[in-house]
Amino acid sequence: MTFIKELTKGLIKDNPIFVLVLGLCPTLAVTTSVINALGMGSAATFVLLCSNIIISMIKGITPSKIRIPVYIVVIASFVTIVDMVMAAYLPDLHKSLGLFIPLIVVNCIILGRAEAFASKNNVIMSIADAIGMGLGFTLSLTLIATFREILGAGTWLGMRVTPMSYDPMLIAILAPGAFITLGFLMALMNMIKEKK
Amino acid sequence: MRLKTFPGGIHPHDEKHYSAAAPITKFPSPQRVIVHLSQHIGAPSNPIVEKGETVLKGQLIAEAAGFVSLKQHAPISGTVTKIGKFLHPTGAMGMGIEISADGKDEMIQLGDEENFLELPVDVLKERVSNAGICGMGGAGFPTFVKLSPPEGTSIDTVILNGVECEPFLTSDYRLMLERSEDIINGLKIIMKIVSAKAGIIGIEANKPDAITLLRKLCAKERGINVVGLKMKYPQGAEKQLIYATTHRKVPAGGLPMAVGVVVQNVGTAVAIYEAARYQKPLIERVISVTGPVVKQPMNLLAPVGTLFSDLVEYSGGLTQPLGKAISGGPMMGFALPSLDAAMIKGSSGLVLIGAKEAKSKAEHTCLRCARCVDICPMNLIPSTIANAVKYNDLDMAVKAGLNDCIKCGSCAYVCPAQIRLVQWIDTGKIRYAEAQRGK
Amino acid sequence: MNKNDKLIVSPAPHVHDKTTVKNVMWNVVLALVPALIFATYYWGLRALLLSLTGAVTAVVCEAIIQKLRKVPITVNDGSAFLTGLLLAFNIHAGAPIWLPIIGAVFAITVGKQVFGGLGNNPVNPALLGRAFLMASWPTHMTGGWVAVKGAAMSGINNLSHIATNLEQLSPKAYELVTSATPLNVAKSLRDSSFIAEINAQAGGIDLGGRIFTGLTEMETLKSLFWGNIGGCIGEVSVFALLLGAAYLLYKNIIEWRIPLFFIGTVFVLSFIFGGLPGSGTSVMLPFFHIFSGGLMLGAFFMATDYTTTPLTKQGRIIFGIGCGLLTIVIRLVGGYPEGVSYSILFMNVMTPLIDRLTRPKAFGRVKK
Amino acid sequence: MMLVILQSSSILGTIGLPVLIIGALGLLFGLILAIASKLFEVEIDPRVEEIIAVLPGANCGACGQAGCAGYAEQIVHGGEALDKCAPGGADVVAQIAQIMGMQASAQTRKVAVIHCSSGGYENTRWKYYYEGVETCKAAVNIAGGPNSCAWGCMGLNDCLSACKFDAISIDSNGMRLIDLEKCTACGACVKACPRNLIDLVPINRNVYIKCSSQDKGGEAKQICGSTHPCIGCGICMRKCPVQAITITNNLAQIDYDKCINCGLCATVCPTKSILDLLVGTRKKAEINPENCIGCTICTKVCPVKAISGEIKKVHVVDQEKCIGCEQCVPKCPKKAIEMV
Amino acid sequence: MGYLGEIFVMAMTAIFIQNFVLSRFLGLCPYLGVSKKLDSALGMGMAVIFVMTLASAITFLINNYLLIPYSLGYLQTIAFILTIAALVQFVEMVIQKNAPALYKSLGVYLPLITTNCAVLGVAILNTTALRSDGVTEYNFLDSLLNGFFSGVGFTVVLLAMAGLRMRLDMAELPKSMKGMPIALILAGIMALSFYGFMGFQI
Amino acid sequence: MKYYLKLGFILFVFCAIASGILAYINTLTAPVIAERKAREEEETRNSLIPNADFEQKVTDQGMIYYVAKDPAKDELLGYTFIAADVGYSSTVQTMVGVDPEFEVLGIQVVDQAETPGLGANCTSPSFASQFSGMSINDLYVDKDGGEVASLSGATITSRCITNSLRESILDVQDEDQIGGEQ
């Protein structure tokens, strides 16, 4: 029962982006297109899952003074694995995600979940938490990317979805557009929450 | 004529034409007066008469309750009919002594010391103290206290405030025209008391005849100068007047004596003169009853404690329904809930405005136009203070100058968004005092 | 109980200046009318149409949002109209009609209403709208300029001794003559190879070097002053803008510090650094810089926006100097030919910090 | 030398070398941190550490502090509120409260009540038409406040805007109403009211004076816009079975340490200026005829004369009259009276 | 252009043209989180400048003397983040002990910096960054200065943001806009206002 | 002492294990990455100058270029090399193929991180195809009076690519002439 609860909380109730407001850097940087969002989402989910498992296993043996370095080493290893594998087999995605793959290390979602959840719960629960949070992260990224890609490029997942006469609003895929889009999406979430 | 002034300030229309030409008229003795026990800054006076007692005009009816307090005298002869709460000209209720006239207008015995300037300083000071004189410009600081600087403070200049920068009011102006000799005598007495070498009479440029007259009279006096000032509000504020006339800056939180200056209103000077020479207590003063809805705007010499309603009646009543009655000038005066209040020693005017003109506009969000910042004579940021008070950020309010505000009202006057800056700042001051007490 | 038979009691002061938010805003609109008339004269009714479209859209948009937010509708205070008008003034007359519409909607929504409306916006909404349009549709914002009737757009009329008609010009010279605005020309002339080619076509005379000084000759300045030269709708005529500015200064609606220090900084810096390769420094250069582009419009009508500029006098001086500095930096080394709007936007963002730094010392307070 | 060897041999080189280098880095940093932690040990309040452990550690900054540690520090030393951690939610708040030793629920919960029955436009007698800043704190300083009663509610809603829990609303009479469920007794409204009309009373005390006027009876009646001012007549004081009411400055006051919630005062007040929240819900006395010996003690103690009966006969409680004050119950020698 | 010119270019680039927060999307969490009050923003900014400078220097050494000589480029991430995490923790301990006053104003922000991607970002970017000639790689001093200027760039926008947000504390925002949404929109507006610096050819 | 060693040891173990695993995975992926990169370059070269053998050469300045020869006739078909320059927000790398007369056969942008929607459009075929057949003298963007139609709203990127092409073609040309004399 709690397994399901931990699994689903990341989707809406504790959504990492819209509710917890964690991991904004990749959120804003890579959501220029849906494909990037999916790529980043799955990469982060993978790292989150693996590091949650390991950290919940080693939670008893790390003294507090070196807890953060140890966690970070664990996370960084998985990030590097993702980085290498992606470079080898998904080179295009690797190129467009660029700097933000190594930066998954410092994505506060991952260290945050490690600290807040995995270091206090058992492996099974940590898996549920990781999958839930990862999915929540991926879905949020995709949602933001959907808005930005359609507005800013007129396409979705690379397919043209707007009439040819539509002149894409470039700002949506530029930096200011990223902030403003996310800002309005969050305001929308607040509005929905208030109505409830 | 080179005019002096201070930085900042505003130029409201002076509106003095209503009563400027009206000579001082003596108000006939009223049926009933109310002598408020709080006519001044400091502890309220202690009544020494009881209900039913008969008093003579000029008789002492309340003692000073401490150093910073004031003696009060009966302005008419009659019977004490009530000691209780009455409407104070600040609009709130305050303790006062009601005296009903016996119609005889019998006065206590006065003296006449022709060589009043020869009197020793101690005697002069005592006479001022016994006469119950306080500042007659509005603030009402006990004059005796002002004339007793603490040991080690040396005063070199006495400034007489004949600025009367508040719109509408003309009582000081008429006084300067009609009692100029007495004013100069009063100034000389003050200079003697505080042993100052220089005396300055500051007058704004919209009263050129007063400037000319006093200049002429002062020409033969040593050490006394009449300074013409640009027409600007709030030039009558102590610190601004001192800066305008002497270029000295009174430190924040300090008193004028910190820069060797004593400032007195011209009305106060007259009262001091009368006290020194005749030992006459302060029981009457000149008050302007003016405004667009007064039938016959006047400058009345009326007993302290006369009801405003009596004054209005004497001035011929109203031409239109009354909207707002202001005790004092329109920039810093108090709007009254009714005309049942009685004038006090600091009441320089009663301004009556019709119902239509009295309406004010609703507040708008601050535009940050910075007009208030540009004109603030104290160099503060009124809009920020007001906003900080509104959103409960006292810290910010203090940083923007909350405690330095003199509440002159210039900022609220110019604000295009009609924000009641002075009221917000005032509220902030109260909150701040509460917070300080809480600590 | 009827309250109205009671006397009114309110806090002092009991008298008030006549200026209100409403008449401030509409006075600024009035001050922009000469520029609008000149623009309409030079570019025809299309300029008028674009301007009014922007203004009306802004007003309608503000009304709708206020209705949705269930707050009092205050569009008659003129601020939305002004924002829309200023936004349209920052668009050239050849732009498609939907550009000012979308720009105005963005300016009012993101620039103003999300912050709670007039008085709370952090940056000038009209400039934000323009920056938004620049980022979104650079092709529409920087291309498709319409020439003023009877004049070369760039205002360069002194190439006649190279060729009698445009076809005879080399690509570069052609480019120069057909450049959208004088500032674009100035930008192109920063490339030395460019000048070399112009000189070559002119038969070895140092023409390239002189083109710019040529530009600044009285004739060109005159064009700039009266406005028969390329540019955005509102930049049209220095004369018309100065007329409006004089009115605002006279009415005490804007304060002189920001415009003076803004324009002054541009003037001084362009005198020192504005020289182009080969041309040296010309006395006329500073005048060219202050007369061209959106400087007059920006300095008098947008950098003086109450809400987004510093409160204190010293703050306004810093603000003006900052705007001027950034403008000249962007014009000389930046990616855009014109930098007025971005420099004002940037300084808007810095305004709270400037306010903090220039908090005045109360009268009678001494430095600690 | 080792490195060179490792580099040369392939398997050792490709895997051993990185292990060695990064491992060495780890060892180095581990040692440095270990030594540093001893060398630079600082006494910290153990509660800070405990709170840090409880907090989610996301360092998100939602609390307005710089990270979780900063927030913990502020809770312990800066008196910061406990409920600022958005990611943590209610659980974390509870845990922090435990660490801080705050037993908010152990004490009797208090609620705020307003000691005025006027307020709003209609129920107030006005002195003048007020034009100014719409806050009580400001208005009270303009000519003593716009309403005639110097002790009454001005209706400018300082309490309402001070309440962060949405517990204050305006009822149909224009009076401010406190929702006792939502009220957390934070005291914000108490501080906000410039006329000190609000104070905190234990929630289990349901009777309070709805007036603060210190004017004399006649004046108070004239000045108040509502018909419910306290006129200081003293009837409640005399009727109170436990002497919990005193009259000072023409105003009744209830001492809640003594009050037994009987509601008697509310029924006797001639101006209805005492509000009894329990009216109609109290249990009423009933005499068990089997146990009643007709001693008449109860008839004497009943403040509303609801018990009748002759001596040595079974007494009856008039249910209409009984207000449920329970005065009779402890007095009955035979325990014959029950509250039902 | 002499080395001073090079430094100037580097500073302009790091602070205005390629600002870490507004155009690289790095360090957003503290940017949005610690910009509610000007004082804490200043503290955070100072802490970031300090750590970024130090981290740039140390990671440069690790990269050039350990990773590159033994061709362990793929271990860059793990080595850098380990260094940064340990460094931050170490600095925190030292300051807490030896400069309690400094710790009070600066130290509390330090743990937050471990997860500030701007620090790791600058370390990684330093390894690939080129001087303005487009050929020369960064040397030790370049890296250190770049770290410093990037920190300054972060601080500048953080302070401006805090200033703007403090102003909005005193405004009637629409309810749904309060908090994060308005901060993000402000960030967007700031990013747009920095567009004037785009395409600079210094 | 034990405490210190314990802390150091734990961190050591984690780092060691982590780097061991990473090193192992690296041995698996590194060749794949390298091979893929090489193949991609190869493919690009082939698309620019089809049916040719490529021979790698290095200029004096250290620039790598390839000489394309017809395998059948041993005839010089042209050269390919990568031109790079700093654009708007990144270094743009363009692979170019030229014929023996140094006229452009085709270009392909291989690496860039320009503004999406503006500069990033330089990868579009419509932009790239216009370069075919241009000689050095044509290689200026239209705003500089050349033949290259710059991308709308992205003059800087267009100019960067055009200029980098021109300069590297000149470099290779010089090298070739020197080489020819030798």
mmCIF file of C-alpha atoms in Angstrom, chain B residues 158-164 176 187 199-205 207 211 214 225-229 235-236 241 244-245 264 266:
data_model
loop_
_atom_site.group_PDB
_atom_site.id
_atom_site.type_symbol
_atom_site.label_atom_id
_atom_site.label_comp_id
_atom_site.label_asym_id
_atom_site.label_seq_id
_atom_site.Cartn_x
_atom_site.Cartn_y
_atom_site.Cartn_z
ATOM 1 C CA VAL B 158 16.834 84.274 18.471
ATOM 2 C CA ILE B 159 14.628 83.748 15.460
ATOM 3 C CA LEU B 160 11.113 85.087 15.399
ATOM 4 C CA ASN B 161 8.897 83.019 13.178
ATOM 5 C CA GLY B 162 6.739 85.314 11.092
ATOM 6 C CA VAL B 163 6.684 82.925 8.176
ATOM 7 C CA GLU B 164 3.111 81.738 8.480
ATOM 8 C CA MET B 176 3.031 91.848 12.520
ATOM 9 C CA LEU B 187 12.138 89.750 20.731
ATOM 10 C CA GLY B 199 17.722 88.499 16.538
ATOM 11 C CA ILE B 200 16.175 87.526 13.250
ATOM 12 C CA ILE B 201 12.601 87.968 12.132
ATOM 13 C CA GLY B 202 11.854 85.598 9.237
ATOM 14 C CA ILE B 203 8.960 86.604 6.987
ATOM 15 C CA GLU B 204 7.857 85.077 3.685
ATOM 16 C CA ALA B 205 7.771 87.136 0.548
ATOM 17 C CA LYS B 207 3.817 89.575 3.145
ATOM 18 C CA ILE B 211 8.650 92.960 5.809
ATOM 19 C CA LEU B 214 9.411 95.611 10.433
ATOM 20 C CA ASN B 225 17.489 91.689 11.223
ATOM 21 C CA VAL B 226 14.395 91.099 9.165
ATOM 22 C CA VAL B 227 14.988 88.296 6.673
ATOM 23 C CA GLY B 228 12.791 87.961 3.616
ATOM 24 C CA LEU B 229 12.168 84.349 2.691
ATOM 25 C CA GLN B 235 9.305 77.218 5.945
ATOM 26 C CA GLY B 236 7.706 77.768 9.326
ATOM 27 C CA LEU B 241 13.400 78.119 9.265
ATOM 28 C CA ALA B 244 16.728 79.185 5.721
ATOM 29 C CA THR B 245 17.764 82.113 7.922
ATOM 30 C CA GLN B 264 9.668 81.774 18.820
ATOM 31 C CA VAL B 266 5.687 86.320 16.624
#
